CSV table of C-alpha atoms in Angstrom, one decimal:
chain,number,residue,atom,x,y,z
G,24,UNK,CA,2.0,-14.7,-15.8
G,25,UNK,CA,5.7,-14.4,-16.4
G,26,UNK,CA,5.2,-10.9,-17.8
G,27,UNK,CA,3.2,-10.0,-14.7
G,28,UNK,CA,6.0,-11.1,-12.4
G,29,UNK,CA,8.6,-9.1,-14.5
G,30,UNK,CA,6.4,-6.0,-14.4
G,31,UNK,CA,6.0,-6.4,-10.6
G,32,UNK,CA,9.7,-6.8,-10.2
G,33,UNK,CA,10.3,-3.6,-12.2
G,34,UNK,CA,7.7,-1.9,-10.0
G,35,UNK,CA,9.6,-2.9,-6.8
G,36,UNK,CA,12.8,-1.5,-8.4
G,37,UNK,CA,10.9,1.8,-9.0
G,38,UNK,CA,10.1,1.7,-5.3
G,39,UNK,CA,13.8,1.7,-4.5
G,40,UNK,CA,14.3,4.7,-6.7
G,41,UNK,CA,11.4,6.4,-4.9
G,42,UNK,CA,13.1,5.8,-1.6
G,43,UNK,CA,16.3,7.3,-2.9
G,44,UNK,CA,14.5,10.4,-3.9
G,45,UNK,CA,13.2,11.1,-0.4
G,46,UNK,CA,16.0,13.2,0.9
G,47,UNK,CA,14.6,16.6,0.0
G,48,UNK,CA,13.0,18.8,2.6
G,49,UNK,CA,11.6,22.3,1.7
G,50,UNK,CA,12.5,25.2,4.0
G,51,UNK,CA,9.8,25.5,6.7
G,52,UNK,CA,8.4,22.0,6.2
G,53,UNK,CA,7.6,20.0,9.2
G,54,UNK,CA,10.0,17.0,9.1
G,55,UNK,CA,7.6,14.5,10.7
G,56,UNK,CA,4.8,15.4,8.2
G,57,UNK,CA,7.2,15.0,5.3
G,58,UNK,CA,8.4,11.7,6.7
G,59,UNK,CA,4.8,10.6,7.1
G,60,UNK,CA,4.0,11.4,3.5
G,61,UNK,CA,7.1,9.5,2.3
G,62,UNK,CA,6.3,6.6,4.6
G,63,UNK,CA,2.7,6.5,3.4
G,64,UNK,CA,3.7,6.4,-0.3
G,65,UNK,CA,6.4,3.7,0.2
G,66,UNK,CA,4.0,1.6,2.3
G,67,UNK,CA,1.2,1.8,-0.2
G,68,UNK,CA,3.5,0.8,-3.1
G,69,UNK,CA,5.1,-2.0,-1.0
G,70,UNK,CA,1.9,-3.6,0.1
G,71,UNK,CA,0.5,-3.3,-3.4
G,72,UNK,CA,3.6,-5.1,-5.0
G,73,UNK,CA,3.7,-7.8,-2.3
G,74,UNK,CA,0.0,-8.6,-2.5
G,75,UNK,CA,0.0,-8.6,-6.3
G,76,UNK,CA,3.0,-11.1,-6.4
G,77,UNK,CA,1.3,-13.4,-3.8
G,78,UNK,CA,-2.0,-13.0,-5.7
G,79,UNK,CA,-0.4,-14.1,-9.0
G,80,UNK,CA,-0.3,-17.7,-7.7
G,81,UNK,CA,-1.6,-17.9,-4.1
G,82,UNK,CA,-1.7,-21.7,-4.1
G,83,UNK,CA,2.0,-21.9,-5.1
G,84,UNK,CA,3.1,-19.4,-2.5
G,85,UNK,CA,1.0,-21.2,0.2
G,86,UNK,CA,2.7,-24.4,-0.7
G,87,UNK,CA,6.3,-23.2,-1.1
G,88,UNK,CA,6.4,-20.4,1.5
G,89,UNK,CA,3.5,-20.8,4.0
G,90,UNK,CA,4.8,-18.0,6.2
G,91,UNK,CA,4.8,-15.5,3.3
G,92,UNK,CA,1.3,-16.4,2.3
G,93,UNK,CA,0.2,-16.3,6.0
G,94,UNK,CA,1.5,-12.7,6.2
G,95,UNK,CA,-0.3,-11.7,3.0
G,96,UNK,CA,-3.5,-13.3,4.4
G,97,UNK,CA,-3.0,-11.2,7.6
G,98,UNK,CA,-2.6,-8.1,5.5
G,99,UNK,CA,-5.8,-8.9,3.6
G,100,UNK,CA,-8.0,-9.4,6.7
G,101,UNK,CA,-11.1,-7.2,6.2
G,102,UNK,CA,-11.6,-4.4,8.7
G,103,UNK,CA,-13.3,-0.9,8.7
G,104,UNK,CA,-11.1,1.8,7.1
G,105,UNK,CA,-11.5,3.8,10.3
G,106,UNK,CA,-13.1,3.0,13.7
G,107,UNK,CA,-16.9,2.9,13.3
G,108,UNK,CA,-16.8,3.2,9.5
G,109,UNK,CA,-19.0,1.0,7.3
G,110,UNK,CA,-16.3,1.0,4.6
G,111,UNK,CA,-14.6,-2.3,4.7
G,112,UNK,CA,-11.0,-2.7,3.3
G,113,UNK,CA,-8.0,-4.9,3.7
G,114,UNK,CA,-6.1,-4.5,7.0
G,115,UNK,CA,-3.1,-2.9,5.2
G,116,UNK,CA,-5.3,-0.1,3.8
G,117,UNK,CA,-6.8,0.4,7.2
G,118,UNK,CA,-3.2,0.8,8.7
G,119,UNK,CA,-2.4,3.4,6.1
G,120,UNK,CA,-5.7,5.2,6.8
G,121,UNK,CA,-4.8,5.2,10.5
G,122,UNK,CA,-1.5,6.9,9.9
G,123,UNK,CA,-3.1,9.4,7.5
G,124,UNK,CA,-5.7,10.2,10.2
G,125,UNK,CA,-3.0,10.7,12.8
G,126,UNK,CA,-1.1,13.0,10.4
G,127,UNK,CA,-4.3,15.1,9.8
G,128,UNK,CA,-4.9,15.3,13.5
G,129,UNK,CA,-1.4,16.4,14.2
G,130,UNK,CA,-1.5,19.0,11.4
G,131,UNK,CA,-4.8,20.4,12.9
G,132,UNK,CA,-3.3,20.5,16.4
G,133,UNK,CA,0.5,20.3,16.7
G,134,UNK,CA,0.8,19.2,20.3
G,135,UNK,CA,3.1,16.8,22.1
G,136,UNK,CA,0.3,14.2,22.3
G,137,UNK,CA,-0.7,14.3,18.7
G,138,UNK,CA,3.0,14.1,17.7
G,139,UNK,CA,3.5,11.1,19.9
G,140,UNK,CA,0.4,9.4,18.5
G,141,UNK,CA,1.6,10.0,14.9
G,142,UNK,CA,5.1,8.7,15.8
G,143,UNK,CA,3.5,5.6,17.3
G,144,UNK,CA,1.4,4.9,14.2
G,145,UNK,CA,4.4,5.5,12.0
G,146,UNK,CA,6.6,3.1,13.9
G,147,UNK,CA,3.9,0.3,13.5
G,148,UNK,CA,3.5,1.0,9.8
G,149,UNK,CA,7.3,1.1,9.3
G,150,UNK,CA,7.8,-2.2,11.2
G,151,UNK,CA,5.1,-3.9,9.0
G,152,UNK,CA,6.6,-2.5,5.8
G,153,UNK,CA,10.0,-3.9,6.9
G,154,UNK,CA,8.4,-7.3,7.4
G,155,UNK,CA,6.8,-7.1,4.0
G,156,UNK,CA,10.2,-6.3,2.4
G,157,UNK,CA,11.7,-9.4,4.0
G,158,UNK,CA,8.9,-11.5,2.7
G,159,UNK,CA,9.1,-9.8,-0.8
G,160,UNK,CA,12.7,-11.0,-1.1
G,161,UNK,CA,11.6,-14.6,-0.3
G,162,UNK,CA,8.7,-14.4,-2.7
G,163,UNK,CA,10.9,-13.4,-5.6
G,164,UNK,CA,13.2,-16.3,-4.9
G,165,UNK,CA,10.3,-18.7,-5.0
G,166,UNK,CA,9.0,-17.2,-8.3
G,167,UNK,CA,12.5,-17.5,-9.9
G,168,UNK,CA,12.8,-21.2,-8.8
G,169,UNK,CA,9.6,-22.2,-10.6
G,170,UNK,CA,10.3,-23.4,-14.2
G,171,UNK,CA,8.4,-21.4,-16.8
G,172,UNK,CA,6.2,-23.6,-19.0
G,173,UNK,CA,7.8,-24.1,-22.5
G,174,UNK,CA,11.2,-22.9,-21.4
G,175,UNK,CA,14.2,-25.1,-22.4
S,24,UNK,CA,-25.2,-4.7,-12.1
S,25,UNK,CA,-25.3,-8.3,-13.3
S,26,UNK,CA,-22.1,-10.3,-12.5
S,27,UNK,CA,-21.5,-11.0,-16.3
S,28,UNK,CA,-21.5,-7.3,-17.1
S,29,UNK,CA,-19.2,-6.6,-14.1
S,30,UNK,CA,-16.8,-9.3,-15.4
S,31,UNK,CA,-16.9,-7.9,-18.9
S,32,UNK,CA,-15.9,-4.5,-17.6
S,33,UNK,CA,-13.5,-5.8,-14.9
S,34,UNK,CA,-10.3,-5.1,-16.9
S,35,UNK,CA,-11.4,-1.5,-17.5
S,36,UNK,CA,-12.4,-1.1,-13.8
S,37,UNK,CA,-8.9,-2.4,-12.8
S,38,UNK,CA,-7.2,-0.1,-15.2
S,39,UNK,CA,-9.2,2.9,-13.8
S,40,UNK,CA,-8.1,1.9,-10.3
S,41,UNK,CA,-4.5,1.7,-11.4
S,42,UNK,CA,-4.6,5.1,-13.2
S,43,UNK,CA,-6.3,6.7,-10.1
S,44,UNK,CA,-3.4,5.3,-8.0
S,45,UNK,CA,-0.8,6.8,-10.4
S,46,UNK,CA,-2.6,10.1,-10.5
S,47,UNK,CA,-2.7,10.3,-6.7
S,48,UNK,CA,1.0,9.3,-6.5
S,49,UNK,CA,1.8,12.3,-8.8
S,50,UNK,CA,-0.1,14.6,-6.6
S,51,UNK,CA,1.8,13.3,-3.6
S,52,UNK,CA,5.2,14.2,-5.1
S,53,UNK,CA,4.9,17.7,-3.8
S,54,UNK,CA,3.9,16.5,-0.4
S,55,UNK,CA,7.1,14.4,-0.3
S,56,UNK,CA,9.1,17.6,0.1
S,57,UNK,CA,6.8,20.1,1.8
S,58,UNK,CA,4.4,17.9,3.7
S,59,UNK,CA,1.6,20.0,2.4
S,60,UNK,CA,-1.0,19.3,-0.3
S,61,UNK,CA,-4.4,20.4,-1.4
S,62,UNK,CA,-7.1,19.1,1.0
S,63,UNK,CA,-9.2,17.9,-2.0
S,64,UNK,CA,-6.2,15.7,-2.9
S,65,UNK,CA,-6.7,14.0,0.5
S,66,UNK,CA,-10.1,12.8,-0.6
S,67,UNK,CA,-8.6,11.4,-3.8
S,68,UNK,CA,-6.0,9.6,-1.7
S,69,UNK,CA,-8.7,8.1,0.4
S,70,UNK,CA,-10.6,7.0,-2.7
S,71,UNK,CA,-7.5,5.3,-4.2
S,72,UNK,CA,-6.8,3.6,-0.8
S,73,UNK,CA,-10.4,2.2,-0.7
S,74,UNK,CA,-10.1,1.1,-4.3
S,75,UNK,CA,-6.8,-0.7,-3.6
S,76,UNK,CA,-8.0,-2.0,-0.3
S,77,UNK,CA,-11.0,-3.7,-2.0
S,78,UNK,CA,-9.1,-4.8,-5.2
S,79,UNK,CA,-8.9,-8.6,-6.0
S,80,UNK,CA,-5.4,-8.9,-4.7
S,81,UNK,CA,-6.5,-7.5,-1.4
S,82,UNK,CA,-9.4,-9.9,-0.9
S,83,UNK,CA,-9.0,-12.9,1.4
S,84,UNK,CA,-8.5,-16.4,0.0
S,85,UNK,CA,-11.5,-18.2,-1.3
S,86,UNK,CA,-12.2,-21.4,0.7
């Protein structure tokens, strides 16, 4: 359990490194598409880390930080991966799929409307990821405050 | 597949999901700079997203 928490903490550190490596833009690249790819990668890794940490001891998180667990529960709510699809996934995966779809639609038809749709989806995803990052900080504090069995 | 067999192979299934995620992340590195990647990689991305979106940590609480 303790090893798992340490590994997940290292993973979130790697996420910060990933963010710092996002400044490159190749000549001719469409900035909004590159930004979307970066946001998708960061979002997928952030949701994964957050849900794994909460999942390591859901009962404890629910007791010590109900708001954090409630947010994780909201992210886990099952929904179709895209409207009308029979593939059911957690809400967070559906959100990422929505942004990816908006990106593909924009790439197929680069109009003002598809760009606005993509920006809107990106804003929603970024706001959610920002919320997760706040809760992630709270989660790490809770985990550190819990004494490890057998520790002096 | 019987549940017992599924549970036996669960660690391997989880490991396969993790390695698929790592593989897709590697593919995405190029897209982080150009915004372009092979359309077949898009399918792999979708597959990894579904696997993660249905993984134990993404499932709702058991009541």
